[in-house]
Structures are given as C-alpha cells and as structure tokens.
CSV table of C-alpha atoms in Angstrom, one decimal:
chain,number,residue,atom,x,y,z
A,234,UNK,CA,0.0,0.0,0.0
A,235,UNK,CA,2.8,2.4,0.9
A,236,UNK,CA,4.6,1.6,-2.4
A,237,UNK,CA,1.4,2.3,-4.4
A,238,UNK,CA,0.7,5.5,-2.4
A,239,UNK,CA,4.3,6.8,-3.0
A,240,UNK,CA,4.1,6.0,-6.7
A,241,UNK,CA,0.8,7.9,-7.1
A,242,UNK,CA,2.2,10.9,-5.2
A,243,UNK,CA,5.2,11.0,-7.5
A,244,UNK,CA,2.9,11.0,-10.5
A,245,UNK,CA,0.8,13.8,-9.1
A,246,UNK,CA,3.8,15.9,-8.3
A,247,UNK,CA,5.7,15.3,-11.5
A,248,UNK,CA,2.8,15.7,-13.9
A,249,UNK,CA,2.6,19.5,-13.6
A,250,UNK,CA,6.3,19.7,-14.3
A,251,UNK,CA,6.0,17.5,-17.4
A,252,UNK,CA,3.2,19.6,-18.7
A,253,UNK,CA,5.1,22.8,-18.0
A,254,UNK,CA,8.1,21.6,-19.9
A,255,UNK,CA,6.2,20.2,-22.9
A,256,UNK,CA,3.3,22.7,-23.2
A,257,UNK,CA,5.1,24.7,-25.8
A,258,UNK,CA,6.4,21.9,-28.0
A,259,UNK,CA,8.2,22.8,-31.2
A,260,UNK,CA,6.5,25.7,-33.0
A,261,UNK,CA,8.7,25.5,-36.1
A,262,UNK,CA,7.1,23.0,-38.6
A,263,UNK,CA,8.1,21.9,-42.0
A,264,UNK,CA,6.0,24.7,-43.5
A,265,UNK,CA,9.1,26.8,-43.4
A,266,UNK,CA,10.3,24.7,-46.4
A,267,UNK,CA,7.7,26.4,-48.5
A,268,UNK,CA,9.4,29.8,-48.2
A,269,UNK,CA,11.5,29.4,-51.3
A,270,UNK,CA,8.3,28.7,-53.3
A,271,UNK,CA,6.6,31.8,-51.9
A,272,UNK,CA,9.6,34.0,-52.7
A,273,UNK,CA,9.6,32.6,-56.2
A,274,UNK,CA,5.9,33.5,-56.6
A,275,UNK,CA,6.2,37.1,-55.3
A,276,UNK,CA,7.4,39.9,-57.6
A,277,UNK,CA,11.1,40.5,-56.9
A,278,UNK,CA,10.5,44.2,-56.4
A,279,UNK,CA,7.6,43.8,-54.0
A,280,UNK,CA,8.4,45.6,-50.7
A,281,UNK,CA,7.5,44.2,-47.3
A,282,UNK,CA,7.4,46.6,-44.3
A,283,UNK,CA,9.1,45.5,-41.1
A,284,UNK,CA,10.0,47.4,-37.9
A,285,UNK,CA,13.3,45.9,-36.7
A,286,UNK,CA,15.9,46.3,-34.0
A,287,UNK,CA,19.5,46.2,-35.2
A,288,UNK,CA,21.7,43.7,-33.3
A,289,UNK,CA,23.7,45.4,-30.4
A,290,UNK,CA,26.3,43.9,-28.1
A,291,UNK,CA,24.4,45.3,-25.1
A,292,UNK,CA,21.1,43.6,-26.2
A,293,UNK,CA,20.9,39.9,-25.2
A,294,UNK,CA,19.8,37.6,-27.9
A,295,UNK,CA,16.7,36.3,-26.0
A,296,UNK,CA,15.6,39.9,-25.4
A,297,UNK,CA,16.2,40.7,-29.1
A,298,UNK,CA,13.7,37.9,-29.9
A,299,UNK,CA,11.1,39.6,-27.7
A,300,UNK,CA,11.4,42.7,-29.7
A,301,UNK,CA,11.5,41.2,-33.1
A,302,UNK,CA,9.0,38.3,-33.1
A,303,UNK,CA,5.9,40.5,-32.6
A,304,UNK,CA,7.0,42.7,-35.5
A,305,UNK,CA,7.4,39.7,-37.8
A,306,UNK,CA,3.9,38.6,-36.7
A,307,UNK,CA,2.5,42.0,-37.7
A,308,UNK,CA,4.3,42.1,-41.0
A,309,UNK,CA,3.2,38.6,-42.0
A,310,UNK,CA,-0.4,39.4,-41.0
A,311,UNK,CA,-0.4,42.5,-43.2
A,312,UNK,CA,1.1,40.5,-46.1
A,313,UNK,CA,-1.6,37.8,-45.6
A,314,UNK,CA,-4.3,40.4,-46.1
A,315,UNK,CA,-2.9,41.3,-49.5
A,316,UNK,CA,-4.0,37.8,-50.7
A,317,UNK,CA,-7.0,37.0,-48.6
A,318,UNK,CA,-9.6,38.8,-50.9
A,319,UNK,CA,-8.4,37.2,-54.1
A,320,UNK,CA,-10.0,33.8,-54.8
A,321,UNK,CA,-9.7,33.1,-58.6
A,322,UNK,CA,-5.9,32.5,-58.9
A,323,UNK,CA,-4.3,29.3,-57.8
A,324,UNK,CA,-0.9,30.8,-57.3
A,325,UNK,CA,-2.3,33.5,-55.0
A,326,UNK,CA,-4.2,30.9,-53.0
A,327,UNK,CA,-1.0,28.9,-52.6
A,328,UNK,CA,0.8,32.0,-51.5
A,329,UNK,CA,-2.1,32.7,-49.0
A,330,UNK,CA,-1.7,29.2,-47.6
A,331,UNK,CA,2.0,29.5,-47.2
A,332,UNK,CA,1.9,32.9,-45.5
A,333,UNK,CA,-0.9,31.7,-43.2
A,334,UNK,CA,1.2,28.8,-42.1
A,335,UNK,CA,4.2,31.0,-41.5
A,336,UNK,CA,2.0,33.4,-39.5
A,337,UNK,CA,0.8,30.5,-37.3
A,338,UNK,CA,4.5,29.5,-36.7
A,339,UNK,CA,5.5,33.0,-35.7
A,340,UNK,CA,2.5,33.4,-33.4
A,341,UNK,CA,3.2,30.0,-31.7
A,342,UNK,CA,6.8,31.1,-31.3
A,343,UNK,CA,5.6,34.3,-29.6
A,344,UNK,CA,3.5,32.2,-27.2
A,345,UNK,CA,6.6,30.1,-26.4
A,346,UNK,CA,8.5,33.3,-25.6
A,347,UNK,CA,6.1,33.9,-22.7
A,348,UNK,CA,5.6,37.4,-24.2
A,349,UNK,CA,3.5,38.7,-21.3
A,350,UNK,CA,6.4,38.2,-19.0
A,351,UNK,CA,8.5,40.8,-20.8
A,352,UNK,CA,5.9,43.0,-22.3
A,353,UNK,CA,7.0,46.0,-20.2
A,354,UNK,CA,10.5,45.5,-21.6
A,355,UNK,CA,9.2,45.8,-25.1
A,356,UNK,CA,7.2,48.9,-24.3
A,357,UNK,CA,10.2,50.6,-22.6
A,358,UNK,CA,12.5,50.0,-25.6
A,359,UNK,CA,10.3,51.1,-28.5
A,360,UNK,CA,12.9,53.7,-29.3
A,361,UNK,CA,15.2,50.9,-30.5
A,362,UNK,CA,13.1,50.1,-33.6
A,363,UNK,CA,13.8,51.3,-37.1
A,364,UNK,CA,11.5,51.2,-40.1
A,365,UNK,CA,12.5,49.1,-43.0
A,366,UNK,CA,11.1,47.9,-46.3
A,367,UNK,CA,12.5,44.6,-47.8
A,368,UNK,CA,12.2,42.7,-51.0
A,369,UNK,CA,10.7,39.2,-50.4
A,370,UNK,CA,14.1,37.4,-50.5
A,371,UNK,CA,15.6,39.7,-47.9
A,372,UNK,CA,12.5,39.7,-45.7
A,373,UNK,CA,12.3,35.9,-45.5
A,374,UNK,CA,16.0,35.5,-45.1
A,375,UNK,CA,15.6,37.6,-41.9
A,376,UNK,CA,12.6,35.5,-41.0
A,377,UNK,CA,14.6,32.3,-41.3
A,378,UNK,CA,17.5,33.9,-39.3
A,379,UNK,CA,15.1,34.7,-36.5
A,380,UNK,CA,13.8,31.1,-36.4
A,381,UNK,CA,17.5,30.0,-36.1
A,382,UNK,CA,18.1,32.4,-33.2
A,383,UNK,CA,15.0,31.0,-31.5
A,384,UNK,CA,16.2,27.4,-31.9
A,385,UNK,CA,19.6,28.4,-30.5
A,386,UNK,CA,18.1,29.8,-27.3
A,387,UNK,CA,14.8,28.0,-26.9
A,388,UNK,CA,15.9,26.1,-23.8
A,389,UNK,CA,16.9,29.2,-21.9
A,390,UNK,CA,14.3,31.7,-22.9
A,391,UNK,CA,12.2,31.5,-19.8
A,392,UNK,CA,15.0,31.6,-17.3
A,393,UNK,CA,16.1,35.2,-17.7
A,394,UNK,CA,14.1,38.4,-17.6
A,395,UNK,CA,15.0,41.1,-20.1
A,396,UNK,CA,16.8,44.0,-18.4
A,397,UNK,CA,19.1,46.2,-20.4
A,398,UNK,CA,22.0,48.0,-18.7
A,399,UNK,CA,21.6,51.7,-18.3
A,400,UNK,CA,24.4,52.3,-20.8
A,401,UNK,CA,22.6,50.5,-23.6
A,402,UNK,CA,23.6,51.8,-27.0
A,403,UNK,CA,21.0,53.4,-29.3
A,404,UNK,CA,21.2,52.7,-33.0
A,405,UNK,CA,21.7,55.7,-35.3
A,406,UNK,CA,18.4,57.3,-36.1
A,407,UNK,CA,17.5,57.7,-39.8
A,408,UNK,CA,14.2,59.4,-40.5
A,409,UNK,CA,14.2,58.1,-44.1
A,410,UNK,CA,12.5,54.7,-44.8
A,411,UNK,CA,15.1,52.4,-46.2
A,412,UNK,CA,14.2,50.4,-49.3
A,413,UNK,CA,16.5,47.5,-48.8
A,414,UNK,CA,18.1,48.4,-45.4
A,415,UNK,CA,19.9,45.6,-43.8
A,416,UNK,CA,20.2,44.7,-40.2
A,417,UNK,CA,22.4,42.3,-38.3
A,418,UNK,CA,21.3,39.2,-36.5
A,419,UNK,CA,23.0,37.4,-33.6
A,420,UNK,CA,25.9,35.2,-34.8
A,421,UNK,CA,24.1,31.9,-35.5
A,422,UNK,CA,23.9,29.8,-38.6
A,423,UNK,CA,21.1,31.4,-40.7
A,424,UNK,CA,19.2,29.2,-43.2
A,425,UNK,CA,20.0,30.1,-46.8
A,426,UNK,CA,17.0,31.0,-48.8
A,427,UNK,CA,16.9,29.4,-52.3
A,428,UNK,CA,15.2,31.5,-54.9
A,429,UNK,CA,15.1,29.2,-57.9
A,430,UNK,CA,12.0,30.5,-59.5
A,431,UNK,CA,11.9,34.2,-58.6
A,432,UNK,CA,10.6,36.3,-61.4
A,433,UNK,CA,8.9,33.4,-63.2
A,434,UNK,CA,5.5,34.3,-61.9
A,435,UNK,CA,6.0,38.1,-61.6
A,436,UNK,CA,3.6,39.0,-64.3
A,437,UNK,CA,0.8,36.6,-63.1
A,438,UNK,CA,1.0,37.8,-59.5
A,439,UNK,CA,1.4,41.5,-60.2
C-alpha cells in the first residue's frame, strides 16, 4: 500500500512539471520549407514593411527575440491580407496558404516566448526600432534567421528576464525609410534562402 501511495504521489507531483516543460512543444514546422516557393511567386521588387531592431552587443539575444518576433507577426499578418480577398488565382491561393502557415508558426513562437512576462521590456524599448522595407528574398532571409536564433536559445528563454544595462547603446536614427536596409542578426547559422524560380510568376502575380 505504501509503495502504491508513493508511486501515485510522485505521478501527481511530477505531472505538472512535465506539462510545463512540454506545453510549448516545437512551434517550427516543415511549413518553413515552402518559403522558397513563396519567394519565387512574389514579384522580386515587392516591398514588405518590417519594424526591426539592429543587433547590439548590449542587447541579449533572447531579449532581441522579444522585440523582433511580434513585428514579424504584424508584417506577416499584413502580407496575408494582400492575398485574402483574391479567390480566382491558384498561385495566389497557394501564397495565402504558405503565408498563413508562417503566421501560425511565428504566433506560436511568440507564445513560447512567454511574451507577457517581458511586455514591459518591449514597451520601454520602443525607441530601438527602425522602419525598413525589404524585398521578399531579404525579408524571409531575416525571418529564417530569427527562427534559427530561437532554436539556439529556446531552452533558456524562460530563465532570464530582459533587463538592459543603463548604458545601452542606441542605433543611429534615420528618418528616411530604407528600401533595402539591412540589419544584423545574432551570430548563429542562418538558413540560406533558395530563390530558384523568382521572377517566373512576376507577371501573373502582379
């Protein structure tokens, strides 16, 4: 009886811990493999708006994710709306499906970041953002790089609060909106973005 009782107590005590560790799961699915097809379908001069934070030595990588992931969510949502009202083109429907899947991934990733825990950090550092406009190939290369940064730090994201030192550097302000302005990511291996068919469907998707 004591053995059974102890066993049941262990299950009851450990079960919440197991749920806490596995509740997030892996938000990144194989749908990211469709990015190359999406980039090939979009006009190569199409511009996608994204607010971004340049990488700084004083900005920890996990805190950088808290700043960037919500902005990717907004940009993908806005991009999705460009295709949602068009129903008579198979390529556009395919694009809609891919973007919708990528939006789901980035939203799930934001949930895994425990965004509410550091929402004040994001509000207090809004001055770090810059406005940028990127062609599809560059935008989704940055998207892939963000996914890689998340994978690198997924196991430690919930262990540290985001607090910047008082001497945090501020990126140079540029009131102009950059057309293909680049920004640096943390030093992790970013996935290369193939663009085998870019331009082939430009006329049909324009």
